[in-house]
Coordinates of C-alpha atoms and ligand atoms in Angstrom, one line a residue:
X165 CA 148.9 -139.9 -63.8
X166 CA 145.3 -139.6 -64.9
X167 CA 143.5 -142.5 -66.3
X168 CA 143.3 -140.8 -69.7
X169 CA 147.1 -141.1 -70.2
X170 CA 147.0 -144.3 -72.1
X171 CA 145.7 -143.7 -75.6
X172 CA 144.5 -147.3 -75.9
X173 CA 142.5 -147.0 -72.7
X174 CA 140.8 -143.8 -73.7
X175 CA 140.5 -144.3 -77.4
X176 CA 140.5 -147.9 -78.5
X177 CA 143.2 -149.6 -80.5
X178 CA 146.0 -147.5 -82.0
X179 CA 147.3 -149.1 -85.1
X180 CA 150.9 -150.0 -84.4
X181 CA 153.8 -150.4 -86.8
X182 CA 156.5 -152.9 -86.0
X183 CA 159.5 -150.7 -85.1
X184 CA 162.0 -150.7 -87.9
X185 CA 159.6 -152.5 -90.4
X186 CA 158.6 -149.6 -92.7
X187 CA 159.8 -146.8 -90.4
X188 CA 162.1 -144.5 -92.3
X189 CA 165.7 -144.7 -91.3
X190 CA 166.7 -142.3 -88.5
X191 CA 168.4 -139.1 -89.7
X192 CA 172.2 -139.1 -89.5
X193 CA 172.1 -136.5 -86.8
X194 CA 169.4 -135.5 -84.3
X195 CA 167.6 -132.4 -85.5
X196 CA 168.1 -129.5 -83.1
X197 CA 166.4 -126.4 -84.2
X198 CA 163.8 -123.7 -83.8
X199 CA 160.4 -123.1 -85.5
X200 CA 158.3 -120.3 -86.9
X201 CA 155.4 -119.9 -89.3
X202 CA 154.9 -117.5 -92.2
X203 CA 152.1 -115.3 -91.0
X204 CA 153.6 -115.0 -87.6
X205 CA 157.0 -113.6 -88.7
X206 CA 157.0 -112.6 -92.4
X207 CA 154.8 -109.5 -92.3
X208 CA 152.6 -108.1 -95.1
X209 CA 150.6 -111.2 -95.6
X210 CA 147.5 -109.3 -96.8
X211 CA 146.0 -112.0 -99.0
X212 CA 145.0 -114.5 -96.4
X213 CA 142.0 -114.9 -94.1
X214 CA 143.9 -114.0 -91.0
X215 CA 144.8 -110.5 -92.3
X216 CA 141.1 -109.9 -92.9
X217 CA 140.1 -111.3 -89.6
X218 CA 142.6 -109.1 -87.7
X219 CA 141.0 -106.0 -89.2
X220 CA 137.6 -106.8 -87.5
X221 CA 137.3 -104.9 -84.2
X222 CA 137.5 -107.1 -81.1
X223 CA 139.1 -110.1 -82.6
X224 CA 142.7 -109.7 -81.5
X225 CA 144.0 -108.8 -78.1
X226 CA 144.7 -105.1 -77.8
X227 CA 143.5 -104.7 -81.3
X228 CA 146.9 -105.8 -82.6
X229 CA 147.5 -106.6 -86.3
X230 CA 150.1 -108.9 -87.8
X231 CA 151.2 -105.9 -90.0
X232 CA 154.9 -106.0 -90.6
X233 CA 155.3 -108.8 -87.9
X234 CA 159.1 -109.5 -87.7
X235 CA 159.8 -108.4 -91.3
X236 CA 161.2 -111.9 -91.9
X237 CA 160.1 -111.8 -95.5
X238 CA 163.0 -109.3 -96.0
X239 CA 165.2 -110.3 -93.1
X240 CA 165.3 -114.0 -93.5
X241 CA 169.1 -114.2 -94.0
X242 CA 169.6 -112.6 -90.6
X243 CA 167.1 -115.0 -89.1
X244 CA 169.0 -118.0 -90.6
X245 CA 172.2 -116.5 -89.2
X246 CA 170.7 -116.6 -85.8
X247 CA 169.8 -120.2 -86.1
X248 CA 173.3 -121.1 -87.3
X249 CA 174.8 -118.8 -84.6
X250 CA 173.2 -120.9 -81.9
X251 CA 174.8 -124.0 -83.4
X252 CA 171.5 -125.5 -84.5
X253 CA 171.1 -127.8 -87.5
X254 CA 167.4 -127.5 -88.3
X255 CA 164.9 -124.8 -88.9
X256 CA 161.1 -125.3 -89.3
X257 CA 159.2 -122.6 -91.2
X258 CA 156.2 -122.5 -93.5
X259 CA 155.2 -121.6 -97.0
X260 CA 152.5 -118.9 -97.1
X261 CA 150.1 -120.4 -99.6
X262 CA 148.4 -117.0 -100.2
X263 CA 151.7 -115.5 -101.4
X264 CA 152.5 -118.3 -103.7
X265 CA 149.0 -118.7 -105.1
X266 CA 147.3 -115.3 -104.6
X267 CA 144.5 -116.3 -107.0
X268 CA 143.4 -119.9 -107.7
X269 CA 145.8 -121.3 -110.2
X270 CA 148.0 -118.2 -110.6
X271 CA 151.4 -118.6 -109.1
X272 CA 153.7 -115.8 -108.0
X273 CA 157.1 -116.6 -109.3
X274 CA 158.8 -113.9 -107.2
X275 CA 157.4 -115.5 -104.0
X276 CA 158.5 -118.9 -105.1
X277 CA 161.9 -117.6 -105.8
X278 CA 162.1 -116.0 -102.3
X279 CA 161.2 -119.3 -100.6
X280 CA 163.8 -121.0 -102.7
X281 CA 166.3 -118.5 -101.5
X282 CA 165.3 -119.2 -97.9
X283 CA 165.8 -122.9 -98.4
X284 CA 169.1 -122.4 -100.2
X285 CA 170.1 -120.1 -97.3
X286 CA 169.4 -123.0 -94.9
X287 CA 171.4 -125.5 -96.9
X288 CA 174.3 -123.0 -97.3
X289 CA 174.5 -122.8 -93.5
X290 CA 174.2 -126.6 -92.9
X291 CA 170.6 -126.2 -91.6
X292 CA 168.1 -128.9 -92.5
X293 CA 164.8 -127.2 -93.4
X294 CA 161.6 -128.6 -92.2
X295 CA 158.9 -127.1 -94.3
X296 CA 155.3 -126.7 -93.3
X297 CA 152.6 -126.3 -96.0
X298 CA 149.7 -125.1 -93.9
X299 CA 150.1 -123.2 -90.7
X300 CA 146.6 -121.9 -89.9
X301 CA 146.3 -119.3 -92.8
X302 CA 144.4 -119.7 -96.0
X303 CA 144.4 -117.7 -99.2
X304 CA 141.3 -115.5 -99.3
X305 CA 140.1 -117.2 -102.5
X306 CA 140.3 -120.6 -100.7
X307 CA 138.4 -119.2 -97.7
X308 CA 135.7 -117.8 -100.0
X309 CA 135.2 -121.2 -101.5
X310 CA 134.3 -122.5 -98.0
X311 CA 137.8 -123.4 -97.0
X312 CA 138.3 -126.7 -95.1
X313 CA 134.7 -127.2 -94.5
X314 CA 134.2 -128.3 -98.1
X315 CA 135.7 -131.6 -99.1
X316 CA 135.6 -130.6 -102.7
X317 CA 138.2 -127.9 -102.0
X318 CA 140.9 -130.5 -101.0
X319 CA 142.3 -130.8 -104.6
X320 CA 143.4 -127.2 -104.4
X321 CA 145.7 -128.0 -101.5
X322 CA 146.9 -131.2 -103.2
X323 CA 147.9 -129.1 -106.2
X324 CA 149.7 -126.7 -103.9
X325 CA 151.6 -129.6 -102.3
X326 CA 152.5 -130.9 -105.8
X327 CA 153.9 -127.5 -106.7
X328 CA 155.9 -127.4 -103.5
X329 CA 157.4 -130.8 -104.1
X330 CA 158.3 -129.9 -107.7
X331 CA 159.9 -126.6 -106.9
X332 CA 161.6 -127.4 -103.6
X333 CA 162.0 -131.1 -103.5
X334 CA 165.7 -130.9 -104.2
X335 CA 166.2 -128.9 -101.1
X336 CA 163.6 -130.3 -98.7
X337 CA 163.2 -133.8 -97.3
X338 CA 161.1 -133.1 -94.2
X339 CA 157.6 -131.9 -94.9
X340 CA 154.9 -131.0 -92.4
X341 CA 151.8 -131.0 -94.4
X342 CA 149.4 -129.5 -91.8
X343 CA 150.0 -127.8 -88.5
X344 CA 147.6 -128.8 -85.7
X345 CA 144.4 -129.7 -87.5
X346 CA 142.6 -130.0 -84.2
X347 CA 143.6 -126.6 -82.9
X348 CA 142.7 -125.0 -86.2
X349 CA 139.3 -126.8 -86.2
X350 CA 138.3 -126.1 -82.6
X351 CA 139.6 -122.5 -82.5
X352 CA 138.1 -121.5 -85.8
X353 CA 134.8 -123.4 -85.8
X354 CA 133.9 -124.2 -82.2
X355 CA 135.3 -121.5 -80.0
X356 CA 135.1 -119.1 -82.9
X357 CA 138.2 -117.1 -81.8
X358 CA 140.0 -117.6 -85.1
X359 CA 138.8 -117.2 -88.6
X360 CA 136.2 -117.8 -89.8
X361 CA 134.8 -117.2 -86.3
X362 CA 132.2 -119.9 -86.4
X363 CA 130.7 -121.5 -83.2
X364 CA 129.5 -124.9 -84.3
X365 CA 131.2 -128.0 -83.0
X366 CA 129.8 -130.2 -85.6
X367 CA 131.4 -128.1 -88.3
X368 CA 134.7 -128.2 -86.4
X369 CA 134.7 -131.9 -86.6
X370 CA 134.1 -131.8 -90.4
X371 CA 137.0 -129.4 -90.8
X372 CA 139.4 -131.6 -88.7
X373 CA 138.5 -134.6 -90.7
X374 CA 139.0 -132.8 -94.0
X375 CA 142.4 -131.6 -92.8
X376 CA 143.4 -135.1 -92.0
X377 CA 142.4 -136.2 -95.5
X378 CA 144.2 -133.1 -96.9
X379 CA 147.4 -134.4 -95.1
X380 CA 147.0 -137.7 -96.8
X381 CA 146.6 -136.2 -100.3
X382 CA 149.5 -133.8 -99.8
X383 CA 151.7 -136.5 -98.5
X384 CA 151.0 -138.5 -101.7
X385 CA 151.6 -135.5 -103.9
X386 CA 154.9 -134.7 -102.2
X387 CA 156.2 -138.3 -102.4
X388 CA 155.4 -138.3 -106.2
X389 CA 157.0 -135.0 -106.9
X390 CA 159.9 -134.8 -104.4
X391 CA 162.3 -137.4 -105.8
X392 CA 165.6 -135.8 -104.7
X393 CA 167.2 -137.0 -101.5
X394 CA 168.6 -133.7 -100.3
X395 CA 170.1 -135.2 -97.0
X396 CA 171.6 -138.3 -98.5
X397 CA 169.9 -140.6 -96.0
X398 CA 168.0 -142.7 -98.5
X399 CA 164.7 -140.9 -98.3
X400 CA 163.6 -137.9 -100.4
X401 CA 160.3 -137.0 -98.9
X402 CA 159.3 -137.6 -95.3
X403 CA 155.8 -136.5 -94.5
X404 CA 154.0 -135.8 -91.2
X405 CA 151.6 -133.6 -89.4
X406 CA 152.5 -131.4 -86.4
X407 CA 150.0 -132.4 -83.7
X408 CA 149.3 -130.3 -80.6
X409 CA 149.5 -133.0 -77.9
X410 CA 148.1 -131.6 -74.7
X411 CA 148.2 -133.3 -71.3
X412 CA 144.8 -133.3 -69.8
X413 CA 143.8 -134.3 -66.2
X414 CA 140.6 -134.1 -64.3
X415 CA 140.5 -131.0 -62.1
X416 CA 138.9 -133.0 -59.3
X417 CA 140.4 -136.4 -59.4
X418 CA 137.6 -137.9 -57.4
X419 CA 134.9 -136.5 -59.6
X420 CA 133.5 -139.0 -62.2
X421 CA 132.2 -136.0 -64.2
X422 CA 135.6 -134.4 -64.5
X423 CA 137.1 -137.7 -65.3
X424 CA 134.6 -138.3 -68.0
X425 CA 135.0 -134.8 -69.5
X426 CA 138.8 -135.4 -69.5
X427 CA 138.6 -138.7 -71.3
X428 CA 136.2 -137.3 -73.9
X429 CA 138.5 -134.4 -74.7
X430 CA 141.6 -136.5 -74.7
X431 CA 139.9 -139.0 -77.1
X432 CA 138.8 -136.4 -79.6
X433 CA 141.6 -133.9 -79.4
X434 CA 144.6 -136.2 -79.0
X435 CA 143.9 -139.8 -79.7
X436 CA 141.5 -139.7 -82.6
X437 CA 143.7 -137.4 -84.6
X438 CA 146.9 -139.4 -84.2
X439 CA 145.1 -142.6 -84.7
X440 CA 143.9 -141.4 -88.1
X441 CA 147.4 -140.1 -89.0
X442 CA 148.9 -143.5 -88.1
X443 CA 146.5 -145.0 -90.7
X444 CA 143.4 -145.8 -88.6
X445 CA 139.9 -144.6 -89.4
X446 CA 138.7 -141.0 -88.8
X447 CA 136.4 -141.2 -85.8
X448 CA 135.6 -137.8 -84.2
X449 CA 132.9 -137.5 -81.7
X450 CA 132.0 -135.2 -78.8
X451 CA 128.7 -134.8 -77.0
X452 CA 126.4 -132.3 -78.6
X453 CA 127.9 -132.6 -82.1
X454 CA 127.4 -134.8 -85.1
X455 CA 130.1 -137.4 -85.2
X456 CA 132.3 -137.9 -88.2
X457 CA 133.3 -141.5 -89.0
X458 CA 135.0 -142.4 -92.2
X459 CA 137.9 -144.5 -93.7
X460 CA 140.3 -142.6 -95.8
X461 CA 142.4 -145.1 -97.7
X462 CA 145.1 -142.5 -98.5
X463 CA 145.8 -142.0 -94.8
X464 CA 147.4 -145.5 -94.6
X465 CA 151.2 -145.0 -94.6
X466 CA 150.9 -141.3 -95.1
X467 CA 152.9 -140.4 -92.0
X468 CA 156.6 -141.0 -91.9
X469 CA 156.8 -139.3 -88.5
X470 CA 154.6 -137.5 -86.0
X471 CA 155.4 -133.9 -85.2
X472 CA 154.6 -133.4 -81.5
X473 CA 153.9 -129.9 -80.4
X474 CA 153.9 -130.0 -76.6
X475 CA 153.4 -126.9 -74.4
X476 CA 151.4 -127.6 -71.3
X477 CA 148.9 -129.5 -69.2
X478 CA 145.4 -128.5 -68.4
X479 CA 143.0 -129.4 -65.7
X480 CA 139.6 -130.2 -67.1
X481 CA 136.3 -129.5 -65.3
X482 CA 132.9 -130.6 -66.4
X483 CA 131.1 -127.8 -64.6
X484 CA 131.9 -124.2 -63.6
X485 CA 133.3 -121.3 -65.5
X486 CA 136.4 -122.3 -67.3
X487 CA 136.5 -125.7 -68.9
X488 CA 140.3 -125.8 -68.7
X489 CA 142.5 -124.2 -66.1
X490 CA 146.1 -124.3 -65.0
X491 CA 146.8 -126.5 -62.0
X492 CA 146.2 -124.5 -58.9
X493 CA 149.4 -123.1 -57.5
X494 CA 151.5 -124.1 -60.5
X495 CA 153.8 -121.6 -62.1
X496 CA 152.3 -120.2 -65.2
X497 CA 153.6 -118.5 -68.4
X498 CA 152.6 -114.9 -69.5
X499 CA 149.6 -116.5 -71.2
X500 CA 148.5 -118.4 -68.0
X501 CA 149.6 -121.8 -69.2
X502 CA 151.1 -124.1 -66.6
X503 CA 154.9 -124.3 -66.9
X504 CA 155.4 -128.0 -67.0
X505 CA 158.5 -129.0 -68.9
X506 CA 158.6 -132.5 -67.4
X507 CA 155.4 -133.2 -69.2
X508 CA 157.2 -133.6 -72.4
X509 CA 158.4 -137.1 -71.4
X510 CA 154.8 -138.2 -70.8
X511 CA 153.6 -136.6 -74.0
X512 CA 156.2 -138.5 -76.0
X513 CA 155.3 -141.7 -74.2
X514 CA 151.6 -141.3 -75.0
X515 CA 152.4 -140.5 -78.6
X516 CA 154.7 -143.4 -79.0
X517 CA 151.8 -145.7 -78.7
X518 CA 150.9 -145.0 -82.3
X519 CA 154.2 -146.4 -83.6
X520 CA 155.5 -143.4 -85.6
X521 CA 158.9 -141.9 -85.2
X522 CA 158.5 -138.5 -83.5
X523 CA 160.0 -135.0 -83.9
X524 CA 159.2 -132.4 -81.2
X525 CA 158.0 -129.9 -83.8
X526 CA 157.2 -127.1 -81.2
X527 CA 157.8 -126.5 -77.6
X528 CA 158.3 -123.3 -75.7
X529 CA 156.7 -120.8 -73.5
X530 CA 155.5 -117.2 -73.4
X531 CA 157.9 -115.4 -71.1
X532 CA 158.8 -111.8 -72.0
X533 CA 161.1 -111.4 -69.1
X534 CA 162.9 -114.7 -69.8
X535 CA 162.5 -115.4 -66.1
X536 CA 161.4 -119.0 -66.5
X537 CA 162.7 -120.0 -70.0
X538 CA 166.3 -120.9 -69.0
X539 CA 165.2 -123.5 -66.4
X540 CA 162.3 -124.5 -68.7
X541 CA 164.7 -125.4 -71.5
X542 CA 167.0 -127.4 -69.2
X543 CA 164.1 -129.3 -67.7
X544 CA 162.5 -129.9 -71.1
X545 CA 165.7 -131.3 -72.6
X546 CA 166.3 -133.5 -69.5
X547 CA 162.8 -134.9 -70.1
X548 CA 163.6 -135.4 -73.7
X549 CA 166.8 -137.3 -72.7
X550 CA 164.8 -139.6 -70.4
X551 CA 162.3 -140.3 -73.2
X552 CA 165.1 -141.2 -75.6
X553 CA 167.0 -143.2 -73.1
X554 CA 163.9 -145.3 -72.5
X555 CA 163.9 -146.2 -76.2
X556 CA 161.4 -143.8 -77.6
X557 CA 162.1 -143.0 -81.3
X558 CA 162.5 -139.2 -81.1
X559 CA 164.4 -137.6 -84.0
X560 CA 164.4 -133.9 -83.4
X561 CA 163.5 -131.0 -81.1
X562 CA 162.5 -127.6 -82.5
X563 CA 162.0 -124.8 -80.0
X564 CA 159.1 -122.5 -80.5
X565 CA 160.2 -119.9 -81.3
X566 CA 163.3 -118.4 -82.8
X567 CA 161.9 -114.9 -82.1
X568 CA 158.9 -113.2 -80.7
X569 CA 156.1 -113.2 -83.3
X570 CA 152.4 -112.5 -83.9
X571 CA 150.7 -114.9 -81.5
X572 CA 147.3 -115.2 -83.3
X573 CA 144.4 -114.0 -81.2
X574 CA 146.8 -113.0 -78.4
X575 CA 148.5 -110.5 -80.7
X576 CA 151.9 -109.5 -79.4
X577 CA 151.2 -110.5 -75.8
X578 CA 152.7 -114.0 -76.0
X579 CA 156.5 -113.6 -76.3
X580 CA 157.9 -117.0 -77.2
X581 CA 161.2 -115.9 -78.7
X582 CA 164.7 -116.9 -77.9
X583 CA 165.2 -113.5 -79.4
X584 CA 163.0 -110.5 -78.5
X585 CA 161.5 -108.3 -81.2
X586 CA 160.3 -104.7 -80.8
X587 CA 157.1 -104.6 -82.8
X588 CA 157.1 -100.9 -82.8
X589 CA 160.4 -101.0 -84.6
X590 CA 160.6 -104.5 -86.3
X591 CA 163.5 -103.2 -88.5
X592 CA 165.5 -102.9 -85.3
X593 CA 167.8 -105.6 -83.9
X594 CA 166.4 -108.9 -82.6
X595 CA 167.5 -109.0 -79.0
X596 CA 169.0 -112.1 -77.7
X597 CA 167.5 -113.4 -74.5
X598 CA 169.8 -115.3 -72.0
X599 CA 167.8 -118.5 -72.8
X600 CA 169.1 -118.5 -76.3
X601 CA 172.6 -119.2 -75.1
X602 CA 171.2 -121.7 -72.6
X603 CA 169.6 -123.6 -75.4
X604 CA 172.8 -123.4 -77.5
X605 CA 174.8 -124.7 -74.6
X606 CA 172.4 -127.6 -73.9
X607 CA 172.5 -128.6 -77.6
X608 CA 176.3 -128.4 -77.6
X609 CA 176.5 -130.8 -74.7
X610 CA 174.4 -133.3 -76.5
X611 CA 175.9 -133.1 -80.0
Ligands
BGC45 C1 151.1 -123.0 -82.9 C2 151.9 -121.7 -83.0 C3 151.7 -120.9 -81.8 C4 152.1 -121.7 -80.6 C5 152.0 -120.9 -79.3 C6 151.1 -123.6 -81.5 O1 149.8 -124.1 -81.3 O2 151.4 -123.9 -83.9 O3 151.6 -121.1 -84.2 O4 152.4 -119.7 -81.9 O5 151.3 -122.8 -80.5 O6 150.7 -120.6 -79.0

């Protein structure tokens, strides 16, 4: 294991919570589910910044557009039937802010009613909804105000969270306020491969820090407005962020420079984000960028759980072409990511250092042929078993994804679905891949 594997070693003290002290009670049943996000599956989300970005030539692989995506806005009942049909009890999806609030302060009641129907559809099928408020997309009006770069914009999101709590609190107990603030910040403002296409690392750090604060404000708003305990487990609103936890190792173990680069990246991408979510200060720094350091009082106690999105491990090099590559000789997914299911155990162990109960909020791989996914699922769940058996507080596992969907800058090249979708004919049937039944069977064995 690389020397960056211990968050304390790489990033200083992680604030710990005494287990069981103020941790929310474990759900009555382990959450077994799948996950999607609005823009990736709904189709027709033409009032957000991604829709506009996709229209610019050269931004998305093969010139793909989200377009009708999976038509889930219309076909959500069928999608929920698929979840239920696999014997799962949880479904994570997201609210599309730009549908609900197409102009600042104007709410679309029809969109709110549709989301309500989706949530009722979950409950009617015995599915616990896990609802995300922000999964990478912004209403155009919010982006025009400067989006997440401007701290003064945060009250808009707080207001949106309040509305979500008021309208859906009776159906939802699990809230993911923000999905992967660090991925959003670095892709959109450092690599510039996502909207708004900026390449300025200092600005990326500001965006990440504002998203962390936005989580805290949204968590407070949700706890104030969601007073109904929909699951009957004693808690009405459990709030957390879904964090992309990536395993990083030096490409050349003997190279001090590779080791240094690895520990810098681990600290800023992994440790600093979770440390803040667990109530610590925001401290983001990377060479060549202005550091951000601040205390946000509202972050204290804002996370009831940590959503862990685990996909892969990368080898980090300080010099040479690619800063991150798959381990040489390792099997890779259709997107070139190392297939490393065992890594989930290590990811959970590293995350557990921050003292929050965990939900694996995303895990999966791009594999159109479904050649690797069956074995991947079995190995992943075995790693999850080991993590739980060793005492780690893991409360759910959500496979990414229920069906193929719009994979951001990779367009329709990354096929993550348990069900395949023909994007030339999204109104056609979702085609079950063999791995869907493998997952169902593995869940059955554990239930
Ligand atoms: C994101 C998903 C994405 C998945 C696979 C995660 O970082 O939350 O939206 O589809 O990874 O790339």
